[in-house]
């Protein structure tokens, strides 16, 4: 069903979260005509449930291109943030002062050394980091509790306000003429002459190219266009405090103070299916670690607790693919939508628009998980 | 405190207790909430908001609005409408985001984590 | 404390946990305990009574006279509760009720928890938000706040207050002040002629509830006879500020328009009220189904005839399930107590049904006046869906205009709007802004409020500290 007021877009982006919005914004900057199809107000929405880290250290253990890909995104982030601020007036509060991974035992510290030195070796030395002992880490973070034995620090890490980021991306998309269709679910994507048709519950949209950025929804959509997205939910729970006077000027993996002054505590991982309820046991673990890290936060009030579902591939690394069966169908999925937002807006968008494939990308193909799952509905449901 | 209080007690109310608000001593009705007590003593600014430093005072008196937050005896972010007033309490207006206790330089533990 | 010890501490088994010690909680706990079940009643105040019977234990005869006979009637409920053997835990701030019926609370900085066979939520009502310009200024309170100050601290405004809005509670406060000898500067009503005409449709039913109706009429008559200046059909409400001798910015005047004329009334205390709405925080955090009540302009949880939610084993009783007043709340609490007692095998079906019929009559009687009241005292659109420059989220200071901007950015509902602009993320967890946000988005999108939905509410329902959660 064509809307006479809108000429057919060049690209349909399925999913308006951080991944879909970054890609759509990037495509619009390349001059493409884009329509984004987004769910309603409910839905699992990983974009509303993440820690806001722009995090490099330790990533890519087992897949070196991921270390390079993440680092490159972090390097591009300031440019990305400036562009968003100039275009939309929204300051996403990017800070990249470096970050700490706090350790509570010598074993933990040794494991960090192992992991980071391996990555440094694989990247030919271009991977700055420091292992800090108990005294050194306290010089940087005086409020640490006595149970902290050290930390790993890299200057590459940072954080951003992920909710402002999503808002900025939406504002940026709007300014560049991206059409945002909210409140429908895409049920089926059908390849056809000249491109693809995406069928929702109420409407159908067509374009020459389609980008699957629907998070957990990619699982069922991908096989419809010859792609493989074996992603599953991985639950993370977070505690958020009231606003406190600024005290923490660096992000750490488990505790960070936001630009608004609230303190976030987190980093749990559970396989709990499609269940985004919090559990007292995990929250208590997170709270205990928080108190051991910064004991003087003991009496700070927690005003929010939430759980969200990460979009997790079997090895935890992103999946970037263009379908060989249906050229023009792209898959973009990861669980680090904040860190990789710059890469998505700049390098992924260019690739989708027709630029040569970035060097790192072949390592992220869905083929690494074996053959694509057959499209379960291919025979039984007629295309309409 | 020179301005007229917002509230006053009816005759026959409880005996007075002595508390401090922002280091100023005052005699207030005992046995009710801290918020109720401060309202009779001429306090009409309980806190300044973290977002814009706007002045706030109690609104709902039942623990739902969180506008009555003050620091009581060194503990910030207390809902004054939910705390019974006691003799000797030291209350302070909460100015924006809550303060944290001073950091005492902690030497690391010798033993492993508890 | 080892993890195992903590786990034991946090889940003491019990038959029934009741949350909230107002009329519904009291009768529910009483009936369940009288059936021989182990019952714990958790409440955040010093003493039982909830809001409507607040501080009833301490009230002397003079105060009871001021507050009126309905208040004094609460004493009977409290006595029955005391004799029932139910265990009351005061100053307990319940911060989580799980779908599996774990109830977690904090008292005096220490954690506690129960694993219940059945949970009865009786957390009552709260004031409907009243977002008008200046509503966040010091000196502006709800009418409910004024009642709490009177009941729990025997306090009244030091200077004649202005009462603003509509609804029986507003007139009740005025009437109580008159009895206490407190002069009232003015009653500024938002009720219009067309509200009265619309309400007439329900007058026949209202007349059948003559005792309630006559009581209400008497309240207003008393105010008139006491010489209180009354303005009605007021709109364009605006509370203005001044800076006082101590340098504090506070409320100083209310301007409004009525019958085409502008008015301005100076005062230092303003009492706002436009009805009460269910306090749904626990029910919403359980993800139980809710529906939009178009007559009461609020969401309410869907329950069966005994108050059980679609979450098995969890009941709701009293105003938290839909506004019906104290008498109905007492009846609903008893029904929930009966249902729970029967489900746990403490009483049989005939006993349950025999006692229930009496309570159902009480509830039906109490409900008879509601369509009339809901219609007559329907809060004005402009006072629920304010202009752009009015603060909607008090905690995060988000305005109506900013919310409309998020809708223009593609926000379909409150959760997306919350993530874009932080409204609903502050300590009050949407209590002061939730309904306003839903209605603003509904109006901006031109759809019904039920399509827009409400904030996703999660624990902690009351703030807990990092150290307290670490103790679980």
PDB file of C-alpha atoms in Angstrom, chain A residues 16 38-42 45 48 163-164 166-167 170-171 174 180 182-184 239 243 258 260 262 265 276-280 283-284 286-288 290-291 294 297-308, chain C residues 3 6 95-96 98-99 104 285-287 395-396 406 408-422 424-427 429 452 454 456 458-460 462-472:
ATOM      1  CA  UNK A  16      14.059   1.936  15.897  1.00  0.00           C
ATOM      2  CA  UNK A  38       9.447   0.565  15.180  1.00  0.00           C
ATOM      3  CA  UNK A  39       7.398  -1.258  17.804  1.00  0.00           C
ATOM      4  CA  UNK A  40       4.958   0.300  20.270  1.00  0.00           C
ATOM      5  CA  UNK A  41       5.577   1.641  23.755  1.00  0.00           C
ATOM      6  CA  UNK A  42       5.881  -1.768  25.404  1.00  0.00           C
ATOM      7  CA  UNK A  45      13.654  -2.669  23.854  1.00  0.00           C
ATOM      8  CA  UNK A  48      15.994   1.366  27.199  1.00  0.00           C
ATOM      9  CA  UNK A 163      18.623   7.737  26.675  1.00  0.00           C
ATOM     10  CA  UNK A 164      19.754  11.123  25.429  1.00  0.00           C
ATOM     11  CA  UNK A 166      18.301   7.629  21.521  1.00  0.00           C
ATOM     12  CA  UNK A 167      16.463  10.914  21.702  1.00  0.00           C
ATOM     13  CA  UNK A 170      15.369  10.308  16.755  1.00  0.00           C
ATOM     14  CA  UNK A 171      15.660  14.072  16.486  1.00  0.00           C
ATOM     15  CA  UNK A 174      13.560  13.528  11.875  1.00  0.00           C
ATOM     16  CA  UNK A 180       9.508   6.892  11.531  1.00  0.00           C
ATOM     17  CA  UNK A 182       5.865   3.599  15.280  1.00  0.00           C
ATOM     18  CA  UNK A 183       3.557   1.128  16.837  1.00  0.00           C
ATOM     19  CA  UNK A 184       3.519  -1.776  14.430  1.00  0.00           C
ATOM     20  CA  UNK A 239      20.022  -0.572  40.324  1.00  0.00           C
ATOM     21  CA  UNK A 243      20.968  11.940  42.412  1.00  0.00           C
ATOM     22  CA  UNK A 258      25.616   9.466  35.189  1.00  0.00           C
ATOM     23  CA  UNK A 260      22.512  13.598  35.919  1.00  0.00           C
ATOM     24  CA  UNK A 262      22.417   9.264  39.643  1.00  0.00           C
ATOM     25  CA  UNK A 265      25.045  -0.452  39.627  1.00  0.00           C
ATOM     26  CA  UNK A 276      12.415  -8.933  32.169  1.00  0.00           C
ATOM     27  CA  UNK A 277      11.375  -9.034  35.807  1.00  0.00           C
ATOM     28  CA  UNK A 278      13.994  -8.191  38.417  1.00  0.00           C
ATOM     29  CA  UNK A 279      14.945 -10.759  41.045  1.00  0.00           C
ATOM     30  CA  UNK A 280      15.861  -9.874  44.599  1.00  0.00           C
ATOM     31  CA  UNK A 283      19.849  -7.286  42.841  1.00  0.00           C
ATOM     32  CA  UNK A 284      21.272  -8.113  46.254  1.00  0.00           C
ATOM     33  CA  UNK A 286      24.761  -6.234  42.598  1.00  0.00           C
ATOM     34  CA  UNK A 287      24.159  -4.155  45.725  1.00  0.00           C
ATOM     35  CA  UNK A 288      26.778  -6.089  47.698  1.00  0.00           C
ATOM     36  CA  UNK A 290      28.398  -1.863  44.908  1.00  0.00           C
ATOM     37  CA  UNK A 291      28.872  -1.465  48.661  1.00  0.00           C
ATOM     38  CA  UNK A 294      32.210   2.283  47.293  1.00  0.00           C
ATOM     39  CA  UNK A 297      27.251   4.747  49.081  1.00  0.00           C
ATOM     40  CA  UNK A 298      25.684   2.366  51.594  1.00  0.00           C
ATOM     41  CA  UNK A 299      22.943   4.792  52.642  1.00  0.00           C
ATOM     42  CA  UNK A 300      22.176   6.141  49.188  1.00  0.00           C
ATOM     43  CA  UNK A 301      18.579   5.506  48.182  1.00  0.00           C
ATOM     44  CA  UNK A 302      17.766   3.336  45.206  1.00  0.00           C
ATOM     45  CA  UNK A 303      14.847   4.782  43.287  1.00  0.00           C
ATOM     46  CA  UNK A 304      14.780   2.460  40.291  1.00  0.00           C
ATOM     47  CA  UNK A 305      15.517  -1.142  39.586  1.00  0.00           C
ATOM     48  CA  UNK A 306      15.071  -2.740  36.226  1.00  0.00           C
ATOM     49  CA  UNK A 307      15.975  -5.691  34.092  1.00  0.00           C
ATOM     50  CA  UNK A 308      16.447  -5.733  30.354  1.00  0.00           C
TER      51      UNK A 308
ATOM     52  CA  UNK C   3      24.380 -15.591  52.077  1.00  0.00           C
ATOM     53  CA  UNK C   6      20.400 -13.873  54.776  1.00  0.00           C
ATOM     54  CA  UNK C  95       9.266  -2.130  48.636  1.00  0.00           C
ATOM     55  CA  UNK C  96       8.493  -5.271  46.672  1.00  0.00           C
ATOM     56  CA  UNK C  98       6.635 -10.507  43.724  1.00  0.00           C
ATOM     57  CA  UNK C  99       4.311 -12.566  41.570  1.00  0.00           C
ATOM     58  CA  UNK C 104      10.048  -7.537  51.023  1.00  0.00           C
ATOM     59  CA  UNK C 285       4.596  -3.839  39.309  1.00  0.00           C
ATOM     60  CA  UNK C 286       3.025  -7.307  39.203  1.00  0.00           C
ATOM     61  CA  UNK C 287       2.062  -6.658  35.570  1.00  0.00           C
ATOM     62  CA  UNK C 395      10.631  15.312  40.434  1.00  0.00           C
ATOM     63  CA  UNK C 396      12.395  15.848  37.121  1.00  0.00           C
ATOM     64  CA  UNK C 406       8.479  13.701  22.593  1.00  0.00           C
ATOM     65  CA  UNK C 408       6.256  14.633  17.931  1.00  0.00           C
ATOM     66  CA  UNK C 409       9.546  12.684  17.968  1.00  0.00           C
ATOM     67  CA  UNK C 410       7.642   9.424  17.725  1.00  0.00           C
ATOM     68  CA  UNK C 411       6.886   8.528  21.358  1.00  0.00           C
ATOM     69  CA  UNK C 412       3.708   6.532  21.453  1.00  0.00           C
ATOM     70  CA  UNK C 413       3.486   6.051  25.177  1.00  0.00           C
ATOM     71  CA  UNK C 414       4.716   6.953  28.631  1.00  0.00           C
ATOM     72  CA  UNK C 415       7.666   4.546  28.693  1.00  0.00           C
ATOM     73  CA  UNK C 416       9.228   5.905  25.548  1.00  0.00           C
ATOM     74  CA  UNK C 417       8.502   9.431  26.812  1.00  0.00           C
ATOM     75  CA  UNK C 418      10.133   8.525  30.130  1.00  0.00           C
ATOM     76  CA  UNK C 419      13.281   7.370  28.387  1.00  0.00           C
ATOM     77  CA  UNK C 420      13.426  10.485  26.231  1.00  0.00           C
ATOM     78  CA  UNK C 421      12.812  13.019  28.959  1.00  0.00           C
ATOM     79  CA  UNK C 422      13.120  11.409  32.391  1.00  0.00           C
ATOM     80  CA  UNK C 424       8.535   9.423  35.808  1.00  0.00           C
ATOM     81  CA  UNK C 425      12.142   8.561  36.709  1.00  0.00           C
ATOM     82  CA  UNK C 426      12.305  10.450  39.960  1.00  0.00           C
ATOM     83  CA  UNK C 427      11.737   9.185  43.492  1.00  0.00           C
ATOM     84  CA  UNK C 429       7.962   6.870  40.527  1.00  0.00           C
ATOM     85  CA  UNK C 452      -1.497   4.795  25.413  1.00  0.00           C
ATOM     86  CA  UNK C 454       0.807   3.772  31.765  1.00  0.00           C
ATOM     87  CA  UNK C 456       6.001   0.398  33.585  1.00  0.00           C
ATOM     88  CA  UNK C 458       8.871  -1.741  39.002  1.00  0.00           C
ATOM     89  CA  UNK C 459      10.199  -2.195  42.519  1.00  0.00           C
ATOM     90  CA  UNK C 460      11.341  -0.536  44.685  1.00  0.00           C
ATOM     91  CA  UNK C 462       9.371   2.744  48.153  1.00  0.00           C
ATOM     92  CA  UNK C 463      13.050   3.736  48.125  1.00  0.00           C
ATOM     93  CA  UNK C 464      15.473   1.386  49.814  1.00  0.00           C
ATOM     94  CA  UNK C 465      19.150   2.017  50.349  1.00  0.00           C
ATOM     95  CA  UNK C 466      21.978   0.226  48.616  1.00  0.00           C
ATOM     96  CA  UNK C 467      23.045  -1.218  51.947  1.00  0.00           C
ATOM     97  CA  UNK C 468      19.533  -2.499  52.704  1.00  0.00           C
ATOM     98  CA  UNK C 469      19.258  -4.359  49.398  1.00  0.00           C
ATOM     99  CA  UNK C 470      22.777  -5.700  49.921  1.00  0.00           C
ATOM    100  CA  UNK C 471      21.436  -7.364  53.063  1.00  0.00           C
ATOM    101  CA  UNK C 472      19.018  -9.680  51.199  1.00  0.00           C
TER     102      UNK C 472
END
